[in-house]
PDB file of C-alpha atoms and ligand atoms in Angstrom:
ATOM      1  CA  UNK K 995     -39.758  -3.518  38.238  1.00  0.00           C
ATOM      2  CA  UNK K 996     -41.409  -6.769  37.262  1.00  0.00           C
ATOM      3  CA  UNK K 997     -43.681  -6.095  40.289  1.00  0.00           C
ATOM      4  CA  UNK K 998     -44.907  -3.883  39.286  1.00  0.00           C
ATOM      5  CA  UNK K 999     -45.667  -3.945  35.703  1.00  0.00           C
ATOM      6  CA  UNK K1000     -47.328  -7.374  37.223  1.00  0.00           C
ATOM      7  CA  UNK K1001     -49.240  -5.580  39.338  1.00  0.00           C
ATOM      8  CA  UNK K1002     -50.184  -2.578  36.265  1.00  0.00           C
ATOM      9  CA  UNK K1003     -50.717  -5.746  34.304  1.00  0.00           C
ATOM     10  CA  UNK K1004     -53.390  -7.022  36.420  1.00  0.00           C
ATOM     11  CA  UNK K1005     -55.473  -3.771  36.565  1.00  0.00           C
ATOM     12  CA  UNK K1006     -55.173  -3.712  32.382  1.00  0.00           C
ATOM     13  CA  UNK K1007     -56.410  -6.424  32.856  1.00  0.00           C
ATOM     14  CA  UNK K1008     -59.449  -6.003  35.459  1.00  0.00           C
ATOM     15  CA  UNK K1009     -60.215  -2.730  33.702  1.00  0.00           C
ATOM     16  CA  UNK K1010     -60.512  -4.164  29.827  1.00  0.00           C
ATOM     17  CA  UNK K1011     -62.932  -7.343  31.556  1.00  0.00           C
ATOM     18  CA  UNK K1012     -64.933  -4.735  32.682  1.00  0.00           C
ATOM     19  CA  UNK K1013     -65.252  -2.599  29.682  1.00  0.00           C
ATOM     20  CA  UNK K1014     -66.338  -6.004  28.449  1.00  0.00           C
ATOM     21  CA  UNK K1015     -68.948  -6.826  30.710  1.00  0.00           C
ATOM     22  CA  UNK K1016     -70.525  -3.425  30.051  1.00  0.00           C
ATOM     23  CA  UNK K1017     -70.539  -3.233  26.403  1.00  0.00           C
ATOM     24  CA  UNK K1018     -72.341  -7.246  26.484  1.00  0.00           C
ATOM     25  CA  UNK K1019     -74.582  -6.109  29.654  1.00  0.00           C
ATOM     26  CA  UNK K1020     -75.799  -2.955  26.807  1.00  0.00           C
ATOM     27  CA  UNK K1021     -75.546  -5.388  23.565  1.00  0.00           C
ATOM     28  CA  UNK K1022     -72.138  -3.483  22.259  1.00  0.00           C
ATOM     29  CA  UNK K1023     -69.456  -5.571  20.418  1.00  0.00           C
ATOM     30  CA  UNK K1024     -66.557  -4.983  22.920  1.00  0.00           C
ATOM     31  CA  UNK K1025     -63.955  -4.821  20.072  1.00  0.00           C
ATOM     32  CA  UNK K1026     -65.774  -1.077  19.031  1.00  0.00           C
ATOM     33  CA  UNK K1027     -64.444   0.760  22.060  1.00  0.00           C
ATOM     34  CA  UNK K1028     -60.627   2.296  22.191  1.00  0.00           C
ATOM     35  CA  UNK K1029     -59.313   2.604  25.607  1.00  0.00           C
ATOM     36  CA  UNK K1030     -57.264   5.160  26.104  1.00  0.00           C
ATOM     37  CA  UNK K1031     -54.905   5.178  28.830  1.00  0.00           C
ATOM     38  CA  UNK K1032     -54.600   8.546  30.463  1.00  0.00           C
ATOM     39  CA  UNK K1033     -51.085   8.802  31.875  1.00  0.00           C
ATOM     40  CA  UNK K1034     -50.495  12.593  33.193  1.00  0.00           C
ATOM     41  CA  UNK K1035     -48.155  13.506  35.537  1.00  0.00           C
ATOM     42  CA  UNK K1036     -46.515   9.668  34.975  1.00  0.00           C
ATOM     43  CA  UNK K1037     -43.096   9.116  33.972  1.00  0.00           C
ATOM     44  CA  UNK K1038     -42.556   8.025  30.728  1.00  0.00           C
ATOM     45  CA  UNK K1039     -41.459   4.121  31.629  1.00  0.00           C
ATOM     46  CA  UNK K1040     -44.994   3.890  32.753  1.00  0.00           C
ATOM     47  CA  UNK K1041     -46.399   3.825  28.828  1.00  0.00           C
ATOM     48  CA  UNK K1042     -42.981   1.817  28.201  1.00  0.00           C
ATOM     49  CA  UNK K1043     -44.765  -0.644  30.803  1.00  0.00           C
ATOM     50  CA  UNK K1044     -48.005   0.149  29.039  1.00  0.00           C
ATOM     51  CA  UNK K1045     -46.608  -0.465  25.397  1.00  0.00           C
ATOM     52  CA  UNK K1046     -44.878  -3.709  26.469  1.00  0.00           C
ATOM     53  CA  UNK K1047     -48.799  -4.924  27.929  1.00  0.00           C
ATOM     54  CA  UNK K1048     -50.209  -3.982  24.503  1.00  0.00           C
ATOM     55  CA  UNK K1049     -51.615  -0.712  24.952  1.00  0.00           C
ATOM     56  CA  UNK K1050     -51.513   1.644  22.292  1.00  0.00           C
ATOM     57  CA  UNK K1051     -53.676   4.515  22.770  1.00  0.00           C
ATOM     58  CA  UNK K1052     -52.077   6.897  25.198  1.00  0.00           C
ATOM     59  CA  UNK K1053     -53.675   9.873  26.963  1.00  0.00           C
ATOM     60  CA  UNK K1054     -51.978  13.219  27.872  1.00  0.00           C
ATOM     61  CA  UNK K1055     -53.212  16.232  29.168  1.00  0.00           C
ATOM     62  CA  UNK K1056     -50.368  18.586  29.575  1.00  0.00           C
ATOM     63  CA  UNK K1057     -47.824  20.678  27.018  1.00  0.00           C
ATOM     64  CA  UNK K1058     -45.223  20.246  27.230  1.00  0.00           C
ATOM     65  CA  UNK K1059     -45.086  17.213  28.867  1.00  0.00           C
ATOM     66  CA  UNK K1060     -46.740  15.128  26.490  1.00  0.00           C
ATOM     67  CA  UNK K1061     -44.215  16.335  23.947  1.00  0.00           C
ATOM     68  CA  UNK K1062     -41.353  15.553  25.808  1.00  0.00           C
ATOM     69  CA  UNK K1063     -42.990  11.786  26.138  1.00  0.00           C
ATOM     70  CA  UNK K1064     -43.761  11.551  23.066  1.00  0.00           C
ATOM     71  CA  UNK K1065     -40.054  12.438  22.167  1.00  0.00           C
ATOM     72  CA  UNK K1066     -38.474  10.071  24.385  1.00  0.00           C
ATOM     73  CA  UNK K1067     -40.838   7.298  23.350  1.00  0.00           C
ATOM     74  CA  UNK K1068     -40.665   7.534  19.634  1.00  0.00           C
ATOM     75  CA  UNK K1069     -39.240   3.911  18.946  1.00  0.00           C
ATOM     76  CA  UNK K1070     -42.678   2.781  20.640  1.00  0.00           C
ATOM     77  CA  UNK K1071     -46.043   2.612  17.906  1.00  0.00           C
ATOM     78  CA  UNK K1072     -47.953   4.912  19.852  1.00  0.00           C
ATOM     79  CA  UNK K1073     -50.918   6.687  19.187  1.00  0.00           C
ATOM     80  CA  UNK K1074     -51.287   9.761  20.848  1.00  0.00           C
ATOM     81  CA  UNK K1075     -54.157  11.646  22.477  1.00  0.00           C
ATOM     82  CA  UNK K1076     -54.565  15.092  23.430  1.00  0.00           C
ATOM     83  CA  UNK K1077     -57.693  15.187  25.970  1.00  0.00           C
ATOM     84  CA  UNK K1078     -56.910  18.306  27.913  1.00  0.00           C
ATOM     85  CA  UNK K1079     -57.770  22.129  27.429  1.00  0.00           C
ATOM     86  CA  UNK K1080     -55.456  23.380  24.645  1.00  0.00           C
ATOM     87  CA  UNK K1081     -54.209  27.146  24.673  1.00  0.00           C
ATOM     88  CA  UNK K1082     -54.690  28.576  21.184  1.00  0.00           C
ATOM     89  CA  UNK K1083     -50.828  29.688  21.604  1.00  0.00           C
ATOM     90  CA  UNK K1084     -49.991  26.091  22.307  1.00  0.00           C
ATOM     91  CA  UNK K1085     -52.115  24.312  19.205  1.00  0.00           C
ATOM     92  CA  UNK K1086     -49.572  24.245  16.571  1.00  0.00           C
ATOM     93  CA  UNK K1087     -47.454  22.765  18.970  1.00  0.00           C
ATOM     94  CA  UNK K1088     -49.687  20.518  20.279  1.00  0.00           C
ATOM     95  CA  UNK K1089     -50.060  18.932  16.670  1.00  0.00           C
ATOM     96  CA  UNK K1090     -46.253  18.200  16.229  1.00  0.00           C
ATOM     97  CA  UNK K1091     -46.852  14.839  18.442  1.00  0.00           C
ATOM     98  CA  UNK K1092     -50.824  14.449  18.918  1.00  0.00           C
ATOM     99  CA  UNK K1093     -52.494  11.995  16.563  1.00  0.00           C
ATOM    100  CA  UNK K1094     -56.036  13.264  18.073  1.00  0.00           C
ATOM    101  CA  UNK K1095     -57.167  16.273  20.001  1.00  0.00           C
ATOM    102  CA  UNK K1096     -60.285  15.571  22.231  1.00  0.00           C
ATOM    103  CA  UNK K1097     -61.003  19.247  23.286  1.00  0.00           C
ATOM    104  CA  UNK K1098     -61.756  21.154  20.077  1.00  0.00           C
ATOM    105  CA  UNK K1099     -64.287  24.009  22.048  1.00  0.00           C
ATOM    106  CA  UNK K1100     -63.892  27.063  19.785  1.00  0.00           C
ATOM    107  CA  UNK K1101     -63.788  28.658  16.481  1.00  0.00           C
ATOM    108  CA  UNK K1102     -59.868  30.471  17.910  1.00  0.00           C
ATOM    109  CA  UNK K1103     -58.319  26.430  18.297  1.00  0.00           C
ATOM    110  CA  UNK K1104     -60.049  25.630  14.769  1.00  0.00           C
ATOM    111  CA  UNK K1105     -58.360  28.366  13.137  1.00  0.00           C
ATOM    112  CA  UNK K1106     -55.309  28.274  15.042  1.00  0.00           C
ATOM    113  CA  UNK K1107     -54.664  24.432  13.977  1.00  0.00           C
ATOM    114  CA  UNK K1108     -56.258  25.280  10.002  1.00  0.00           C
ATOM    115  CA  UNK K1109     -52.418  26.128   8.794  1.00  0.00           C
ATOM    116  CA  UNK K1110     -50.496  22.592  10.023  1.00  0.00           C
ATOM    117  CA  UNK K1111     -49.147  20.619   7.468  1.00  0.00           C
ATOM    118  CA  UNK K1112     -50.931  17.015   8.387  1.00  0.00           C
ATOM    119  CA  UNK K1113     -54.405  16.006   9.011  1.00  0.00           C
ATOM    120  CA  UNK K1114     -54.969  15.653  12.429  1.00  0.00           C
ATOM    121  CA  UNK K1115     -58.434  13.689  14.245  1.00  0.00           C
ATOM    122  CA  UNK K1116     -60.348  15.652  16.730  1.00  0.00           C
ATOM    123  CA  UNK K1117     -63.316  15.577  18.780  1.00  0.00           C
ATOM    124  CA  UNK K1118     -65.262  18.989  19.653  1.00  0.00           C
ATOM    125  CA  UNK K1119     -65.922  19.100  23.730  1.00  0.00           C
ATOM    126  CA  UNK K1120     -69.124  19.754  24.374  1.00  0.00           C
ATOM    127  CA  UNK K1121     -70.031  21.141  28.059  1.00  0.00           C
ATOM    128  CA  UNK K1122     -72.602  19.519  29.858  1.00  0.00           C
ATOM    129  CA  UNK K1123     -73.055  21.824  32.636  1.00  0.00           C
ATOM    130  CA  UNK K1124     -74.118  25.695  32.904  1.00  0.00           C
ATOM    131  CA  UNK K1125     -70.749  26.454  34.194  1.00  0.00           C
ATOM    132  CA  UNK K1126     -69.013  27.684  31.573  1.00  0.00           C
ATOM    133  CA  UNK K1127     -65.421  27.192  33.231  1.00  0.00           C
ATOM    134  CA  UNK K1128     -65.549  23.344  33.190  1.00  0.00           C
ATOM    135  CA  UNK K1129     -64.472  23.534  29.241  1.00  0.00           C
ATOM    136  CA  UNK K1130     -66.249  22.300  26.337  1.00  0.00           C
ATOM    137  CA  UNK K1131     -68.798  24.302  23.905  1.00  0.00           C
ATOM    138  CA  UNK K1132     -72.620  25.128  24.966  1.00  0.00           C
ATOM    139  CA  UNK K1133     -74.645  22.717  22.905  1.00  0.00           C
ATOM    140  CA  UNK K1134     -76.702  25.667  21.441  1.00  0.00           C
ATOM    141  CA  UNK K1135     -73.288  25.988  19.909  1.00  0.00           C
ATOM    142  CA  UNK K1136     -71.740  23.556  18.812  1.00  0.00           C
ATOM    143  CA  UNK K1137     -73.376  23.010  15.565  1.00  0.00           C
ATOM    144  CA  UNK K1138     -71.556  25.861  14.608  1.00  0.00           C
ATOM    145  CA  UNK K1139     -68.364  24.398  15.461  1.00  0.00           C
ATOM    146  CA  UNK K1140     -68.679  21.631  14.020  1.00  0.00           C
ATOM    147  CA  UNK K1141     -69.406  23.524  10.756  1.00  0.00           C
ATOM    148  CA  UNK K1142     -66.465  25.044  11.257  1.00  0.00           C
ATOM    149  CA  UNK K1143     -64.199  22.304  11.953  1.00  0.00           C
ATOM    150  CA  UNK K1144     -65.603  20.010   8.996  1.00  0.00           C
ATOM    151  CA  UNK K1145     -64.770  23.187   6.768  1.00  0.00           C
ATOM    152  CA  UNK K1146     -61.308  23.007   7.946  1.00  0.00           C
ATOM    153  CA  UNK K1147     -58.981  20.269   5.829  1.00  0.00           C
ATOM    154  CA  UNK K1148     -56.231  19.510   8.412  1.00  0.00           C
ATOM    155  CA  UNK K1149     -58.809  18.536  10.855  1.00  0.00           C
ATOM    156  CA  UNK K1150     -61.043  15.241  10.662  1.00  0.00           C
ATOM    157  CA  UNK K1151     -63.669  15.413  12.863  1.00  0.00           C
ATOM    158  CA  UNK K1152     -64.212  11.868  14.719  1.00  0.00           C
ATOM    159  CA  UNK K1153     -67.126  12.654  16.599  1.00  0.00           C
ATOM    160  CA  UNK K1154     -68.377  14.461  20.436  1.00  0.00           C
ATOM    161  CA  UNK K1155     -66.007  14.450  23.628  1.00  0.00           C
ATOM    162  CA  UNK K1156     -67.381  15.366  27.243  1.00  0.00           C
ATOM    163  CA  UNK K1157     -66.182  14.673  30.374  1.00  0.00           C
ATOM    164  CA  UNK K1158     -69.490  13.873  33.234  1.00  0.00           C
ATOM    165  CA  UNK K1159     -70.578  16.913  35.408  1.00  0.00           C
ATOM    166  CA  UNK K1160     -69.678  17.107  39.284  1.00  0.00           C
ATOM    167  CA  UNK K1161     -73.204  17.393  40.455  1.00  0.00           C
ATOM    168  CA  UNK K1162     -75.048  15.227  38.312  1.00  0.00           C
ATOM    169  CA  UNK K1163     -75.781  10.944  37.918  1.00  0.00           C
ATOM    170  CA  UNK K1164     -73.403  10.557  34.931  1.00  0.00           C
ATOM    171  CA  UNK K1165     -75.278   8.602  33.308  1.00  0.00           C
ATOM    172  CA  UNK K1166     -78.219  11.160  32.602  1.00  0.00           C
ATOM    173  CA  UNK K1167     -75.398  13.493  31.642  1.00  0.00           C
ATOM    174  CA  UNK K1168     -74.031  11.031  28.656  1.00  0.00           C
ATOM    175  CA  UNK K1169     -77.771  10.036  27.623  1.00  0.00           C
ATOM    176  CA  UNK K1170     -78.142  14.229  26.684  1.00  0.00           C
ATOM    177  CA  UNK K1171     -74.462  13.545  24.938  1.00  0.00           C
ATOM    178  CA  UNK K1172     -75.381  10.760  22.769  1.00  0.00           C
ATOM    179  CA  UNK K1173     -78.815  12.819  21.420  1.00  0.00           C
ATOM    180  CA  UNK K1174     -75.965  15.630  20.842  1.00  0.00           C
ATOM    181  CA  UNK K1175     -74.099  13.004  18.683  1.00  0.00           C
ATOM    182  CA  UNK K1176     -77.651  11.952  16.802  1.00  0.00           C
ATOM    183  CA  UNK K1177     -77.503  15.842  16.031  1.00  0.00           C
ATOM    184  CA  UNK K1178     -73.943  15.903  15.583  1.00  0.00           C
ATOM    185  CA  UNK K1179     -73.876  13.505  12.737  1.00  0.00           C
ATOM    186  CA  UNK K1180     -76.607  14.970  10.479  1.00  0.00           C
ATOM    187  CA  UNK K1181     -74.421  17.925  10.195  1.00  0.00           C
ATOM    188  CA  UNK K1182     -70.988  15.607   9.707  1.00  0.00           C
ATOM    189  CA  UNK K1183     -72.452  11.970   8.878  1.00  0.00           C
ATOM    190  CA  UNK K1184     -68.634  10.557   9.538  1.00  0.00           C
ATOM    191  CA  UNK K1185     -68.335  12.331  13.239  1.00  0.00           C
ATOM    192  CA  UNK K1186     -69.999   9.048  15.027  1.00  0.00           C
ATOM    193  CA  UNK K1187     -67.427   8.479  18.091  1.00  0.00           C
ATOM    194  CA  UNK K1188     -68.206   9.209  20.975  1.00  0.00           C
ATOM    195  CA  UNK K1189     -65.098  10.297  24.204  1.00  0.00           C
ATOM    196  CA  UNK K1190     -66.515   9.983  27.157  1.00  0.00           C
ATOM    197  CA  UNK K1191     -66.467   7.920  30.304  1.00  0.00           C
ATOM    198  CA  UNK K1192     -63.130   7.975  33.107  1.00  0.00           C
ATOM    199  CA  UNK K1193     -62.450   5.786  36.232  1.00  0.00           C
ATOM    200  CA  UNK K1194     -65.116   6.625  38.025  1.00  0.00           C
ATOM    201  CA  UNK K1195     -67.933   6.976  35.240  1.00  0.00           C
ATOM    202  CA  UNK K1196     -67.030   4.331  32.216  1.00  0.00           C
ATOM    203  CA  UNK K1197     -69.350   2.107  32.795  1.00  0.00           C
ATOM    204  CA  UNK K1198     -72.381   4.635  32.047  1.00  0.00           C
ATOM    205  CA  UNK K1199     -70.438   6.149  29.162  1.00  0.00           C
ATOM    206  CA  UNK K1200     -70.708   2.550  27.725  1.00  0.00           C
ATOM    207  CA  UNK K1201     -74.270   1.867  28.671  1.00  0.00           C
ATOM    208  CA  UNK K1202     -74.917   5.658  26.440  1.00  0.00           C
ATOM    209  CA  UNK K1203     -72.731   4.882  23.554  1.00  0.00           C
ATOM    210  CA  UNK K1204     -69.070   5.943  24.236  1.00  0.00           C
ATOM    211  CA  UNK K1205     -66.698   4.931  21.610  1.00  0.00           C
ATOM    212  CA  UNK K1206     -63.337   6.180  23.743  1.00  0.00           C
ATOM    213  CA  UNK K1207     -62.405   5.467  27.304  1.00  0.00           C
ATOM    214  CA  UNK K1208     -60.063   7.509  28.933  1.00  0.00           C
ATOM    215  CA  UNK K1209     -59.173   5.839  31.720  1.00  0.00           C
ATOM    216  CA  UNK K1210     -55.850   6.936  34.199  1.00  0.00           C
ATOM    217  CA  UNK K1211     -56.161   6.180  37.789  1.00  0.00           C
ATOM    218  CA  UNK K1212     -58.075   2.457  37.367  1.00  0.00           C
ATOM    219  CA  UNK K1213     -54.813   1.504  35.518  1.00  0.00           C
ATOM    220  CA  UNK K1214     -52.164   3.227  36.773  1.00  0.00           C
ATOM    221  CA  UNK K1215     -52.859   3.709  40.240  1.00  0.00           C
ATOM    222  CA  UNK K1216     -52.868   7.343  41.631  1.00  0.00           C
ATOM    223  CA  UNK K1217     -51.425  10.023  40.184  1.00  0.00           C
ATOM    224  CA  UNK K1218     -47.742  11.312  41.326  1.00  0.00           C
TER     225      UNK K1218
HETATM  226  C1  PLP Q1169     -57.235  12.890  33.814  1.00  0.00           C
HETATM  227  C2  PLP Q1169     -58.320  12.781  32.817  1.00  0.00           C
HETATM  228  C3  PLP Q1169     -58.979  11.554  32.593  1.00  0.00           C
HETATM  229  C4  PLP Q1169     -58.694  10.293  33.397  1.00  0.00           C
HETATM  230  O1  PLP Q1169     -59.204  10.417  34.687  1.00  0.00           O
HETATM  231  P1  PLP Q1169     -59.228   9.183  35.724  1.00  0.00           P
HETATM  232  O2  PLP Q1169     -60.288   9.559  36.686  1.00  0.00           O
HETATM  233  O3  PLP Q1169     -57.861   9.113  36.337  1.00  0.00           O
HETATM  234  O4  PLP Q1169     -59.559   7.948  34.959  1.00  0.00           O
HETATM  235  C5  PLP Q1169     -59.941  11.518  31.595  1.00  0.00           C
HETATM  236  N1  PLP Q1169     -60.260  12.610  30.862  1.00  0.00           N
HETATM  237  C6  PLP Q1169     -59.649  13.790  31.058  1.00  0.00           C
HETATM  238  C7  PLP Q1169     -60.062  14.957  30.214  1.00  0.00           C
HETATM  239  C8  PLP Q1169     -58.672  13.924  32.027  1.00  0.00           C
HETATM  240  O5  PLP Q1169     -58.076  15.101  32.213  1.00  0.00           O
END
């Protein structure tokens, strides 16, 4: 076991020096960017390994299993993130554990999450391709949306969240999703974060602004 939270320890480690170097290399004060660790499909000792290295922002993807985590993990300070595509069915449910939904891409999850009893932070998803199946709203809509969410009180809207298209140079693809953040914030002048940026991509999402890592396989090694 101490193997390998060593060896989980040491790619925490590699991982946060080069969030570092990318955030000096663009002029950014490392200490404004959360990373989240993205731990789907991983048992639940894996964030106990995480907690015990000092990480506090965990990413799931999945209901129920992020509930069930969150359940068995609630002696832990955790803060929890909800960064996959949420099922209007499964919203209210969703908010029981999440402290922040990343993938607010429609007027049915607004409404469906208007009713719950706390105030919950969210990021609308914004899609960056033409292909309306990889998630997220059109950008000729999302003004809208965000209208919508910043009308509704259990939600407070943090800001944009986008994950990089297949068939495009990521960074091109976050430069178009920080001038959607510019327009973003003169509708809701608080919404200034910015998710974006994964294993393969973070280092762009820095270089264009991203407030919010969520990195999995970097840190935790492949998924099960
Ligand atoms: C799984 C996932 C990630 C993390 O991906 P890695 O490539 O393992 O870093 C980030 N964002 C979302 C939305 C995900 O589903």
């Amino acid at each position: 076991m101490s193997g390998a939270i060593d060896s989980l320890g040491a790619r925490l480690r590699s991982v946060q020096e080069k969030i570092a170097d990318a955030a000096t290399a663009v002029n950014r004060d490392p200490s404004e960017i959360t990373l989240i660790v993205v731990t789907k499909f991983h048992p639940s000792s894996l964030i106990r390994d995480l907690a015990a290295l000092g990480v506090r922002d965990i990413g799931e993807n999945r209901h129920p299993e992020a509930g069930n985590k969150f359940d068995e993990l609630s002696d832990l300070d955790l803060t929890w993130h909800f960064i996959g595509q949420l099922q209007t069915k499964k919203a209210r449910q969703v908010a029981r554990y999440a402290d922040v939904i990343h993938g607010i891409d429609r007027v049915g999850l607004v409404d469906a999450l208007s009713p719950i009893e706390r105030r919950i932070d969210c990021f609308v998803q914004v899609n960056l391709t033409s292909d309306p199946g990889r998630g997220g709203v059109q950008p000729l809509e999302m003004p809208q949306l965000i209208e919508r969410v910043i009308e509704t009180p259990s939600l407070n809207l943090r800001g944009l969240m986008a994950v990089a298209p297949l068939d495009e140079e990521p960074r091109s693809a976050f430069a178009r999703l920080r001038e959607l953040s510019e327009l973003a914030t003169t509708i809701a002048p608080g919404a200034t974060d910015i998710s974006a940026g994964m294993t393969g991509d973070f280092v762009d999402a820095i270089a264009e602004g991203a407030t919010h890592l969520r990195i999995g396989t970097a840190i935790t090694g492949n998924r099960p």
